[in-house]
Amino acid sequence: MQWTDKYRPKTFKEIKGYAKEKKLIKQWIEEWKKGNPQQCLLLVGPPGVGKTTFAQIIGHEFGEYIELNASDKRSYDILMNTIGESTTTYSLFSDNPKLIILDEIDGITGNDDRGGTRAINKIIEESKHPIVMMANDLYSKRLTTIRKKVTVIKMGKVRSPSIRTNLESICKKEGIEADKETLNTLAKRSNGDMRSAINSLQALTEESRKLNPEDLNSISQKNDKATIFDAVTTVLKSKNYNHIRDALYLDEEPTLVMEYIAENIPREYKKPNEIKKAYDYISKADIFFGRTRQSRNYGYWKYATQFMGLGVALSKDEKYRKFTRVTYPQSFTKMAKYRGKRNLRDSIAEKMEAKMHVSLKTAYTMFPYFEIMFQDDKTAYEISSFLELDDKEIKRFRKKKIPKKFIEKMDKERAERRAKERAEMKNAFSSNLNSSEETVDFKTNDEESIIDFKSDDGLGLESDSVDFKSDDDEESIIDYKENKLESNLKKSKDFNSTNMDIKESKDSNATNLDIKESEVNNDSESNIKEDIKSTVENTKGKDSKSSKKYKENKGSKSDKEEKDKDNTVQTSLFSF
Amino acid sequence: MIGPWVEKYRPQTLDEVVGQEQIIKRLKNYKNEGNMPNLMFSGPAGVGKTTTALALAKSVLGEYWKQNFLELNASDARGIDTVRNNIKNFCRLKPVGAPFRIIFLDEVDNMTKDAQHALRREMEMYTKTASFILSCNYPSKIIDPIQSRCAIFRFAPVKSEDIKKRLAYICEQEGYNYTDEGLDTIVYFAEGDMRKSVNVLQSAATEGEEITEDSVYGVISKSKPQDVHNMITAAMTGDFMKSRDLLRETMILQGTSGEDMVTQIYQDVTKRVTDGKMDSSVYIQLVNDIAETDFRIREGSNPRIQLEALLAKFL
């Protein structure tokens, strides 16, 4: 069992010190029990000073309580569903108010807890039940609105003599040998955190039942979030090598610690020269982090740590005598804040990447130009239809939507142009077939082939071309673009001659299917047009041959359907 | 074909590629030889590395180039897994209708060292069936074993007259009038970057029927967000926090890379000294700092930290 739980005070009496706070809280409970609703309580203080202990004792006083802490997801919806409702209703069987405990409310952050602060505000206002909340940092941004509506009880760090006394009493109960001096050091090291002191004591003595002074070296100080703030404070405030070394001895990603230090340099240092020097050390530290990453030589880390610690510390002329609140790196906050805008930017850039052979990085550099080009309706229309941008993405570059009328006009023009090209192509085909008997039949063929181009393009014609090349170079070159049916016909032929080929083509068909989804979107109109054009040219050149082919094709159509069921399925899949 | 002019007027054949005559001449031979060593194209942005690679693939692979060509650029996931799976699978297949297959990896300098090492094996294993074309801005960021497996082609910035000729051609095709000064201004501003030139040209074209010096300057000043200028001003007047905020906003919101940011800062400072708004002795000290930052960005792990440190030097 954890000693922190075992020796956790169960009643107000067991709590030593905190007389004023105890009195306030007791009074608060009394009022509630009399039926006078009170403001919420907010217990504020660093970790390990007894906030949770207080809350639990209060809970016992009321008998019934709900608790939500940082390990629970606390978005608006979740908060409202779990406790929002119960706050406005009474229990059926008792008139007793039931207590709601919200732990670590300054830890409501990020996407998962969206709207959490709003929910808490609402709950505070509407609740008919007592609420106790806990937080580490009263001045956290998240508490600005809450702060005004609650009764704040500040709990400072526990003084080290109190910690020592408590440790002594635990040692006595557990039968542990420990001298006063060592316990004193342990108490001091815990930096006002009772929980951490007890945890350390348990870790060091549970086996041996004896506390030796040298044991203290084997554990580092408490490793929680508070220390990164402490580390930053030490670096910015101190000039003492040993202090700084100890402060930076923490269990955090060193680049994160660097971000923290960098963030707070201009908040503490005020002379330009100091900022300049300090930031130069940060820059040097970053170089060594880069070298560490590139060479996988973690030996470089120690230099980085020295630069960002002692280097920054010694950059100040003299220590500042003022209080600076250590701030969370604002660049991270910004990243989160602009997430929506960045996603929009990235979705556009990804479209550019697919169509324009550029990386995202290069795509970004073109944004300012697009902003200018998009002022013109026609250019905006052309580029956005080329990139297939949706309305939201278009709005990234211009304030107004492209006028609907204009789009309709352009779409119409485009459709006309397409129809015209299609008609031309048909003409080209039918002129090739001037000797043909059944034009009607051919036309249906033609129709199909157009659809097939669409699907062919970009999907990769590996399957077809395998056969063509291995089989018959000359013909295949004309064929492969003309008609999918032809390829099927060919495959059925190959099937007779070489089993190998058909197998291979099937295999690659299967892989093609996978690719299809991603690539089918990329089928730009322009490409189709190009293909059609080239086909027309091809057919023109090989008049007689292609017409012969079509006849063949017609003849073997039924044949093909039977033999190549797989492939027909494939074709229809591709077509749409 | 519609779409932005940079794409519409991207050269489709090697002959059309502008300004890299020596390189193109050598590349053309590969078509006749029927094989091709692994190539590395290095050079600044917008000089035609990607265009040349695409055109080369079309020329060497012939009609079936699409089936035998794999393009992966920096934003595709290119960790070790990609190298091990996608590239390997592509290399394994027999080339179809072409003498071999081509894998084009754009911006290889952004690949991790580990992925580069994985790549090095692939380059050896499939020499019979596949050739690689790698492109990068800085060959120094590419591990030696890969460099030694490639024929390296250094693309120079495109010459002014070549850019100008191309711009004039586009204007004629699109039916825009232009003045010599207008095109000269674009060329001067673009510093050998064809992509930038064409983008400026098309932007200027949306401003009016004629491409003039004024319309080009209009575009250049608009396309250059004031952010960088304001950021430097803030730093120089001692408001470091504001300056740092602007930097972060620009980088996060617009996705500006560290390298681009350094260039923009350099350009802004240079403009200040040419306009007589900055003392040249201050200027040379700043250039010193900017140059050092440029180098450190490549060495370091976080470009933003390096740029923040640079801003501190402006105080």
PDB file of N, CA and C in Angstrom, chain A residues 259 262-263 266-267 276 279-280 282-283 286-287 290-291 296 330-331 334 338 342 345 353 356-360 362 364-366 368-369 373 379 382 385-386 457 461-462 469 477 480, chain B residues 2-4 6-7 10 63 66-67 71 73 75 97 107 114 195-196 199-200 202-203 206 223 240-241 244-245 248-249 252-253 255 260 296 299 301-302 304-306 308-309 312-313:
ATOM      1  N   GLU A 259      12.840  24.800 -24.937  1.00  0.00           N
ATOM      2  CA  GLU A 259      11.728  25.669 -25.358  1.00  0.00           C
ATOM      3  C   GLU A 259      11.235  26.520 -24.182  1.00  0.00           C
ATOM      4  N   ALA A 262      13.854  29.220 -23.441  1.00  0.00           N
ATOM      5  CA  ALA A 262      13.837  30.237 -24.489  1.00  0.00           C
ATOM      6  C   ALA A 262      12.610  31.129 -24.349  1.00  0.00           C
ATOM      7  N   GLU A 263      11.467  30.489 -24.102  1.00  0.00           N
ATOM      8  CA  GLU A 263      10.232  31.251 -23.972  1.00  0.00           C
ATOM      9  C   GLU A 263      10.346  32.329 -22.891  1.00  0.00           C
ATOM     10  N   PRO A 266      13.088  36.449 -22.510  1.00  0.00           N
ATOM     11  CA  PRO A 266      12.737  37.882 -22.576  1.00  0.00           C
ATOM     12  C   PRO A 266      11.721  38.284 -21.506  1.00  0.00           C
ATOM     13  N   ARG A 267      11.136  37.323 -20.835  1.00  0.00           N
ATOM     14  CA  ARG A 267      10.210  37.674 -19.765  1.00  0.00           C
ATOM     15  C   ARG A 267      10.970  38.032 -18.487  1.00  0.00           C
ATOM     16  N   LYS A 276      20.292  38.924 -26.042  1.00  0.00           N
ATOM     17  CA  LYS A 276      21.120  38.545 -27.181  1.00  0.00           C
ATOM     18  C   LYS A 276      22.045  37.394 -26.791  1.00  0.00           C
ATOM     19  N   TYR A 279      20.086  34.129 -25.841  1.00  0.00           N
ATOM     20  CA  TYR A 279      19.514  33.447 -26.994  1.00  0.00           C
ATOM     21  C   TYR A 279      20.599  32.810 -27.855  1.00  0.00           C
ATOM     22  N   ASP A 280      21.763  33.419 -27.850  1.00  0.00           N
ATOM     23  CA  ASP A 280      22.849  32.819 -28.617  1.00  0.00           C
ATOM     24  C   ASP A 280      23.222  31.456 -28.022  1.00  0.00           C
ATOM     25  N   ILE A 282      21.105  29.560 -26.437  1.00  0.00           N
ATOM     26  CA  ILE A 282      20.003  28.670 -26.823  1.00  0.00           C
ATOM     27  C   ILE A 282      20.245  28.147 -28.238  1.00  0.00           C
ATOM     28  N   SER A 283      20.668  29.077 -29.092  1.00  0.00           N
ATOM     29  CA  SER A 283      20.949  28.689 -30.474  1.00  0.00           C
ATOM     30  C   SER A 283      22.042  27.627 -30.540  1.00  0.00           C
ATOM     31  N   ASP A 286      20.702  24.347 -29.460  1.00  0.00           N
ATOM     32  CA  ASP A 286      19.903  23.754 -30.529  1.00  0.00           C
ATOM     33  C   ASP A 286      20.791  23.069 -31.566  1.00  0.00           C
ATOM     34  N   ILE A 287      21.925  23.708 -31.864  1.00  0.00           N
ATOM     35  CA  ILE A 287      22.840  23.090 -32.819  1.00  0.00           C
ATOM     36  C   ILE A 287      23.267  21.715 -32.317  1.00  0.00           C
ATOM     37  N   GLY A 290      20.617  19.260 -32.737  1.00  0.00           N
ATOM     38  CA  GLY A 290      20.591  18.854 -34.144  1.00  0.00           C
ATOM     39  C   GLY A 290      21.672  17.838 -34.441  1.00  0.00           C
ATOM     40  N   ARG A 291      22.864  18.104 -33.936  1.00  0.00           N
ATOM     41  CA  ARG A 291      23.968  17.172 -34.186  1.00  0.00           C
ATOM     42  C   ARG A 291      23.715  15.829 -33.519  1.00  0.00           C
ATOM     43  N   ARG A 296      23.189  10.561 -34.058  1.00  0.00           N
ATOM     44  CA  ARG A 296      22.789   9.588 -33.059  1.00  0.00           C
ATOM     45  C   ARG A 296      23.839   9.452 -31.961  1.00  0.00           C
ATOM     46  N   GLN A 330       4.860  29.593 -25.834  1.00  0.00           N
ATOM     47  CA  GLN A 330       3.724  30.142 -26.556  1.00  0.00           C
ATOM     48  C   GLN A 330       3.638  29.626 -27.982  1.00  0.00           C
ATOM     49  N   SER A 331       4.768  29.173 -28.507  1.00  0.00           N
ATOM     50  CA  SER A 331       4.698  28.674 -29.885  1.00  0.00           C
ATOM     51  C   SER A 331       3.832  27.418 -29.938  1.00  0.00           C
ATOM     52  N   LYS A 334       0.318  28.585 -29.905  1.00  0.00           N
ATOM     53  CA  LYS A 334      -0.047  29.111 -31.230  1.00  0.00           C
ATOM     54  C   LYS A 334      -0.361  27.981 -32.193  1.00  0.00           C
ATOM     55  N   TYR A 338      -3.939  27.806 -34.146  1.00  0.00           N
ATOM     56  CA  TYR A 338      -4.085  27.953 -35.596  1.00  0.00           C
ATOM     57  C   TYR A 338      -4.330  26.628 -36.290  1.00  0.00           C
ATOM     58  N   ARG A 342      -4.189  25.970 -40.267  1.00  0.00           N
ATOM     59  CA  ARG A 342      -3.096  25.183 -40.822  1.00  0.00           C
ATOM     60  C   ARG A 342      -3.625  23.991 -41.613  1.00  0.00           C
ATOM     61  N   ARG A 345      -4.691  25.215 -44.947  1.00  0.00           N
ATOM     62  CA  ARG A 345      -3.490  25.471 -45.733  1.00  0.00           C
ATOM     63  C   ARG A 345      -2.916  24.154 -46.265  1.00  0.00           C
ATOM     64  N   GLU A 353       0.360  19.616 -54.454  1.00  0.00           N
ATOM     65  CA  GLU A 353       1.415  18.617 -54.506  1.00  0.00           C
ATOM     66  C   GLU A 353       1.084  17.531 -55.529  1.00  0.00           C
ATOM     67  N   MET A 356       0.938  19.346 -59.195  1.00  0.00           N
ATOM     68  CA  MET A 356       1.963  20.259 -59.695  1.00  0.00           C
ATOM     69  C   MET A 356       3.387  19.817 -59.409  1.00  0.00           C
ATOM     70  N   HIS A 357       3.553  18.586 -58.971  1.00  0.00           N
ATOM     71  CA  HIS A 357       4.902  18.060 -58.723  1.00  0.00           C
ATOM     72  C   HIS A 357       5.701  18.934 -57.770  1.00  0.00           C
ATOM     73  N   VAL A 358       5.064  19.448 -56.761  1.00  0.00           N
ATOM     74  CA  VAL A 358       5.836  20.243 -55.794  1.00  0.00           C
ATOM     75  C   VAL A 358       5.631  19.657 -54.410  1.00  0.00           C
ATOM     76  N   SER A 359       6.564  19.906 -53.541  1.00  0.00           N
ATOM     77  CA  SER A 359       6.391  19.477 -52.158  1.00  0.00           C
ATOM     78  C   SER A 359       5.537  20.505 -51.438  1.00  0.00           C
ATOM     79  N   LEU A 360       5.060  20.139 -50.260  1.00  0.00           N
ATOM     80  CA  LEU A 360       4.244  21.078 -49.494  1.00  0.00           C
ATOM     81  C   LEU A 360       4.996  22.381 -49.269  1.00  0.00           C
ATOM     82  N   THR A 362       7.265  23.833 -51.006  1.00  0.00           N
ATOM     83  CA  THR A 362       7.269  24.691 -52.189  1.00  0.00           C
ATOM     84  C   THR A 362       5.876  25.257 -52.438  1.00  0.00           C
ATOM     85  N   TYR A 364       3.663  26.125 -50.312  1.00  0.00           N
ATOM     86  CA  TYR A 364       3.398  27.274 -49.449  1.00  0.00           C
ATOM     87  C   TYR A 364       3.954  28.561 -50.049  1.00  0.00           C
ATOM     88  N   THR A 365       5.119  28.455 -50.690  1.00  0.00           N
ATOM     89  CA  THR A 365       5.741  29.666 -51.200  1.00  0.00           C
ATOM     90  C   THR A 365       4.901  30.276 -52.332  1.00  0.00           C
ATOM     91  N   MET A 366       3.993  29.478 -52.908  1.00  0.00           N
ATOM     92  CA  MET A 366       3.190  30.020 -54.003  1.00  0.00           C
ATOM     93  C   MET A 366       1.904  30.677 -53.522  1.00  0.00           C
ATOM     94  N   PRO A 368       1.220  33.350 -51.666  1.00  0.00           N
ATOM     95  CA  PRO A 368       1.029  34.796 -51.844  1.00  0.00           C
ATOM     96  C   PRO A 368       0.650  35.148 -53.276  1.00  0.00           C
ATOM     97  N   TYR A 369       1.212  34.419 -54.240  1.00  0.00           N
ATOM     98  CA  TYR A 369       0.894  34.703 -55.647  1.00  0.00           C
ATOM     99  C   TYR A 369      -0.536  34.300 -55.944  1.00  0.00           C
ATOM    100  N   MET A 373      -3.528  36.242 -57.786  1.00  0.00           N
ATOM    101  CA  MET A 373      -4.172  35.706 -58.986  1.00  0.00           C
ATOM    102  C   MET A 373      -5.665  35.479 -58.766  1.00  0.00           C
ATOM    103  N   THR A 379      -9.080  33.598 -63.607  1.00  0.00           N
ATOM    104  CA  THR A 379      -7.918  32.861 -63.126  1.00  0.00           C
ATOM    105  C   THR A 379      -8.288  32.027 -61.918  1.00  0.00           C
ATOM    106  N   GLU A 382     -10.108  29.019 -63.069  1.00  0.00           N
ATOM    107  CA  GLU A 382      -9.261  28.034 -63.754  1.00  0.00           C
ATOM    108  C   GLU A 382      -8.376  27.281 -62.774  1.00  0.00           C
ATOM    109  N   SER A 385     -10.447  25.034 -60.414  1.00  0.00           N
ATOM    110  CA  SER A 385     -10.976  23.803 -60.999  1.00  0.00           C
ATOM    111  C   SER A 385      -9.838  22.848 -61.376  1.00  0.00           C
ATOM    112  N   PHE A 386      -8.692  23.420 -61.686  1.00  0.00           N
ATOM    113  CA  PHE A 386      -7.529  22.560 -61.954  1.00  0.00           C
ATOM    114  C   PHE A 386      -7.124  21.796 -60.695  1.00  0.00           C
ATOM    115  N   ASP A 457      -6.390   6.416 -67.490  1.00  0.00           N
ATOM    116  CA  ASP A 457      -5.389   7.445 -67.274  1.00  0.00           C
ATOM    117  C   ASP A 457      -4.964   7.484 -65.821  1.00  0.00           C
ATOM    118  N   LEU A 461      -1.164   1.384 -66.970  1.00  0.00           N
ATOM    119  CA  LEU A 461      -1.667   0.354 -67.856  1.00  0.00           C
ATOM    120  C   LEU A 461      -0.782  -0.861 -67.828  1.00  0.00           C
ATOM    121  N   GLU A 462      -0.121  -1.020 -66.711  1.00  0.00           N
ATOM    122  CA  GLU A 462       0.867  -2.076 -66.651  1.00  0.00           C
ATOM    123  C   GLU A 462       0.295  -3.405 -67.117  1.00  0.00           C
ATOM    124  N   LYS A 469       3.531  -5.975 -74.996  1.00  0.00           N
ATOM    125  CA  LYS A 469       4.956  -5.927 -75.299  1.00  0.00           C
ATOM    126  C   LYS A 469       5.489  -7.316 -75.558  1.00  0.00           C
ATOM    127  N   ILE A 477       1.076  -0.748 -79.556  1.00  0.00           N
ATOM    128  CA  ILE A 477       1.247   0.679 -79.399  1.00  0.00           C
ATOM    129  C   ILE A 477      -0.005   1.435 -79.823  1.00  0.00           C
ATOM    130  N   TYR A 480      -3.317   0.135 -77.163  1.00  0.00           N
ATOM    131  CA  TYR A 480      -3.563   0.149 -75.717  1.00  0.00           C
ATOM    132  C   TYR A 480      -4.363   1.342 -75.279  1.00  0.00           C
TER     133      TYR A 480
ATOM    134  N   ILE B   2      -5.906  23.957 -68.510  1.00  0.00           N
ATOM    135  CA  ILE B   2      -5.968  25.131 -67.656  1.00  0.00           C
ATOM    136  C   ILE B   2      -5.054  24.908 -66.467  1.00  0.00           C
ATOM    137  N   GLY B   3      -5.189  25.767 -65.481  1.00  0.00           N
ATOM    138  CA  GLY B   3      -4.320  25.613 -64.314  1.00  0.00           C
ATOM    139  C   GLY B   3      -3.313  26.723 -64.287  1.00  0.00           C
ATOM    140  N   PRO B   4      -2.596  26.821 -63.170  1.00  0.00           N
ATOM    141  CA  PRO B   4      -1.610  27.898 -63.054  1.00  0.00           C
ATOM    142  C   PRO B   4      -0.549  27.789 -64.151  1.00  0.00           C
ATOM    143  N   VAL B   6       2.556  28.065 -64.115  1.00  0.00           N
ATOM    144  CA  VAL B   6       3.751  27.269 -63.815  1.00  0.00           C
ATOM    145  C   VAL B   6       3.575  25.829 -64.265  1.00  0.00           C
ATOM    146  N   GLU B   7       2.324  25.351 -64.190  1.00  0.00           N
ATOM    147  CA  GLU B   7       2.077  23.976 -64.607  1.00  0.00           C
ATOM    148  C   GLU B   7       1.780  23.922 -66.097  1.00  0.00           C
ATOM    149  N   ARG B  10       4.969  24.207 -68.025  1.00  0.00           N
ATOM    150  CA  ARG B  10       6.104  23.374 -67.632  1.00  0.00           C
ATOM    151  C   ARG B  10       6.616  22.635 -68.874  1.00  0.00           C
ATOM    152  N   GLU B  63       6.715   5.877 -74.440  1.00  0.00           N
ATOM    153  CA  GLU B  63       5.276   6.001 -74.290  1.00  0.00           C
ATOM    154  C   GLU B  63       4.762   5.493 -72.960  1.00  0.00           C
ATOM    155  N   LYS B  66       4.613   6.617 -67.745  1.00  0.00           N
ATOM    156  CA  LYS B  66       3.815   6.713 -66.510  1.00  0.00           C
ATOM    157  C   LYS B  66       3.840   5.424 -65.710  1.00  0.00           C
ATOM    158  N   GLN B  67       3.872   4.317 -66.413  1.00  0.00           N
ATOM    159  CA  GLN B  67       3.844   3.035 -65.724  1.00  0.00           C
ATOM    160  C   GLN B  67       5.191   2.709 -65.084  1.00  0.00           C
ATOM    161  N   GLU B  71       7.149   8.841 -58.641  1.00  0.00           N
ATOM    162  CA  GLU B  71       7.576  10.123 -58.077  1.00  0.00           C
ATOM    163  C   GLU B  71       7.200  10.181 -56.609  1.00  0.00           C
ATOM    164  N   ASN B  73       7.708  12.863 -53.445  1.00  0.00           N
ATOM    165  CA  ASN B  73       8.357  14.087 -53.018  1.00  0.00           C
ATOM    166  C   ASN B  73       8.347  14.252 -51.514  1.00  0.00           C
ATOM    167  N   SER B  75       6.906  15.641 -49.226  1.00  0.00           N
ATOM    168  CA  SER B  75       5.814  15.565 -48.279  1.00  0.00           C
ATOM    169  C   SER B  75       5.204  14.171 -48.215  1.00  0.00           C
ATOM    170  N   GLY B  97       7.624  -2.265 -71.273  1.00  0.00           N
ATOM    171  CA  GLY B  97       7.587  -1.369 -72.420  1.00  0.00           C
ATOM    172  C   GLY B  97       8.653  -0.307 -72.370  1.00  0.00           C
ATOM    173  N   GLU B 107      13.637  16.390 -53.332  1.00  0.00           N
ATOM    174  CA  GLU B 107      14.065  16.940 -52.039  1.00  0.00           C
ATOM    175  C   GLU B 107      14.566  15.866 -51.069  1.00  0.00           C
ATOM    176  N   ASP B 114      18.528   7.852 -41.606  1.00  0.00           N
ATOM    177  CA  ASP B 114      18.223   6.426 -41.611  1.00  0.00           C
ATOM    178  C   ASP B 114      17.578   6.002 -42.915  1.00  0.00           C
ATOM    179  N   ARG B 195      10.225  29.295 -61.370  1.00  0.00           N
ATOM    180  CA  ARG B 195       8.882  29.142 -60.828  1.00  0.00           C
ATOM    181  C   ARG B 195       8.373  30.476 -60.291  1.00  0.00           C
ATOM    182  N   LYS B 196       9.240  31.132 -59.544  1.00  0.00           N
ATOM    183  CA  LYS B 196       8.871  32.418 -58.983  1.00  0.00           C
ATOM    184  C   LYS B 196       8.551  33.408 -60.103  1.00  0.00           C
ATOM    185  N   ASN B 199       5.198  32.742 -61.597  1.00  0.00           N
ATOM    186  CA  ASN B 199       4.146  33.109 -60.647  1.00  0.00           C
ATOM    187  C   ASN B 199       3.946  34.619 -60.583  1.00  0.00           C
ATOM    188  N   VAL B 200       5.050  35.339 -60.556  1.00  0.00           N
ATOM    189  CA  VAL B 200       4.934  36.804 -60.531  1.00  0.00           C
ATOM    190  C   VAL B 200       4.277  37.287 -61.811  1.00  0.00           C
ATOM    191  N   GLN B 202       2.166  35.708 -63.791  1.00  0.00           N
ATOM    192  CA  GLN B 202       0.720  35.472 -63.836  1.00  0.00           C
ATOM    193  C   GLN B 202      -0.017  36.382 -62.854  1.00  0.00           C
ATOM    194  N   SER B 203       0.609  36.624 -61.702  1.00  0.00           N
ATOM    195  CA  SER B 203      -0.030  37.539 -60.749  1.00  0.00           C
ATOM    196  C   SER B 203      -0.156  38.926 -61.355  1.00  0.00           C
ATOM    197  N   THR B 206      -2.987  39.301 -63.804  1.00  0.00           N
ATOM    198  CA  THR B 206      -4.351  39.480 -63.301  1.00  0.00           C
ATOM    199  C   THR B 206      -4.611  40.925 -62.908  1.00  0.00           C
ATOM    200  N   SER B 223       2.987  40.441 -52.625  1.00  0.00           N
ATOM    201  CA  SER B 223       3.290  39.044 -52.325  1.00  0.00           C
ATOM    202  C   SER B 223       4.267  38.941 -51.170  1.00  0.00           C
ATOM    203  N   PHE B 240      11.334  42.958 -28.372  1.00  0.00           N
ATOM    204  CA  PHE B 240      11.677  41.585 -28.757  1.00  0.00           C
ATOM    205  C   PHE B 240      10.468  40.667 -28.731  1.00  0.00           C
ATOM    206  N   MET B 241       9.629  40.838 -27.705  1.00  0.00           N
ATOM    207  CA  MET B 241       8.480  39.934 -27.580  1.00  0.00           C
ATOM    208  C   MET B 241       7.545  40.039 -28.781  1.00  0.00           C
ATOM    209  N   ARG B 244       9.211  38.443 -31.790  1.00  0.00           N
ATOM    210  CA  ARG B 244       9.209  36.981 -31.715  1.00  0.00           C
ATOM    211  C   ARG B 244       7.818  36.435 -32.012  1.00  0.00           C
ATOM    212  N   ASP B 245       6.796  37.134 -31.536  1.00  0.00           N
ATOM    213  CA  ASP B 245       5.431  36.706 -31.821  1.00  0.00           C
ATOM    214  C   ASP B 245       5.145  36.704 -33.311  1.00  0.00           C
ATOM    215  N   ARG B 248       6.805  33.768 -35.025  1.00  0.00           N
ATOM    216  CA  ARG B 248       6.114  32.500 -34.807  1.00  0.00           C
ATOM    217  C   ARG B 248       4.841  32.430 -35.619  1.00  0.00           C
ATOM    218  N   GLU B 249       4.135  33.561 -35.654  1.00  0.00           N
ATOM    219  CA  GLU B 249       2.879  33.577 -36.387  1.00  0.00           C
ATOM    220  C   GLU B 249       3.121  33.287 -37.866  1.00  0.00           C
ATOM    221  N   ILE B 252       4.225  29.591 -38.348  1.00  0.00           N
ATOM    222  CA  ILE B 252       3.206  28.579 -38.082  1.00  0.00           C
ATOM    223  C   ILE B 252       2.048  28.711 -39.063  1.00  0.00           C
ATOM    224  N   LEU B 253       1.627  29.946 -39.290  1.00  0.00           N
ATOM    225  CA  LEU B 253       0.437  30.156 -40.100  1.00  0.00           C
ATOM    226  C   LEU B 253       0.706  29.950 -41.584  1.00  0.00           C
ATOM    227  N   GLY B 255       3.485  28.528 -42.866  1.00  0.00           N
ATOM    228  CA  GLY B 255       4.321  27.374 -43.171  1.00  0.00           C
ATOM    229  C   GLY B 255       5.656  27.732 -43.776  1.00  0.00           C
ATOM    230  N   ASP B 260      13.668  29.840 -45.989  1.00  0.00           N
ATOM    231  CA  ASP B 260      12.991  30.952 -46.661  1.00  0.00           C
ATOM    232  C   ASP B 260      12.942  32.184 -45.766  1.00  0.00           C
ATOM    233  N   ARG B 296      23.540  27.804 -39.114  1.00  0.00           N
ATOM    234  CA  ARG B 296      23.098  27.086 -37.916  1.00  0.00           C
ATOM    235  C   ARG B 296      21.771  26.369 -38.130  1.00  0.00           C
ATOM    236  N   GLU B 299      22.465  23.105 -39.316  1.00  0.00           N
ATOM    237  CA  GLU B 299      23.119  22.254 -38.325  1.00  0.00           C
ATOM    238  C   GLU B 299      22.195  21.894 -37.176  1.00  0.00           C
ATOM    239  N   SER B 301      18.479  21.728 -34.789  1.00  0.00           N
ATOM    240  CA  SER B 301      17.325  20.842 -34.859  1.00  0.00           C
ATOM    241  C   SER B 301      16.031  21.624 -35.031  1.00  0.00           C
ATOM    242  N   ASN B 302      16.025  22.871 -34.624  1.00  0.00           N
ATOM    243  CA  ASN B 302      14.774  23.633 -34.674  1.00  0.00           C
ATOM    244  C   ASN B 302      15.014  25.017 -35.292  1.00  0.00           C
ATOM    245  N   ARG B 304      13.137  27.425 -35.870  1.00  0.00           N
ATOM    246  CA  ARG B 304      12.492  28.556 -35.215  1.00  0.00           C
ATOM    247  C   ARG B 304      13.357  29.117 -34.099  1.00  0.00           C
ATOM    248  N   ILE B 305      13.951  28.225 -33.309  1.00  0.00           N
ATOM    249  CA  ILE B 305      14.829  28.662 -32.223  1.00  0.00           C
ATOM    250  C   ILE B 305      15.983  29.492 -32.795  1.00  0.00           C
ATOM    251  N   GLN B 306      16.550  29.044 -33.891  1.00  0.00           N
ATOM    252  CA  GLN B 306      17.664  29.763 -34.491  1.00  0.00           C
ATOM    253  C   GLN B 306      17.240  31.154 -34.949  1.00  0.00           C
ATOM    254  N   GLU B 308      14.748  32.896 -33.747  1.00  0.00           N
ATOM    255  CA  GLU B 308      14.492  33.726 -32.568  1.00  0.00           C
ATOM    256  C   GLU B 308      15.806  34.292 -32.047  1.00  0.00           C
ATOM    257  N   ALA B 309      16.825  33.449 -32.068  1.00  0.00           N
ATOM    258  CA  ALA B 309      18.144  33.919 -31.628  1.00  0.00           C
ATOM    259  C   ALA B 309      18.654  35.021 -32.550  1.00  0.00           C
ATOM    260  N   ALA B 312      17.090  38.256 -31.675  1.00  0.00           N
ATOM    261  CA  ALA B 312      17.694  38.823 -30.463  1.00  0.00           C
ATOM    262  C   ALA B 312      18.929  39.639 -30.818  1.00  0.00           C
ATOM    263  N   LYS B 313      19.604  39.249 -31.888  1.00  0.00           N
ATOM    264  CA  LYS B 313      20.800  39.980 -32.300  1.00  0.00           C
ATOM    265  C   LYS B 313      20.455  41.344 -32.891  1.00  0.00           C
TER     266      LYS B 313
END
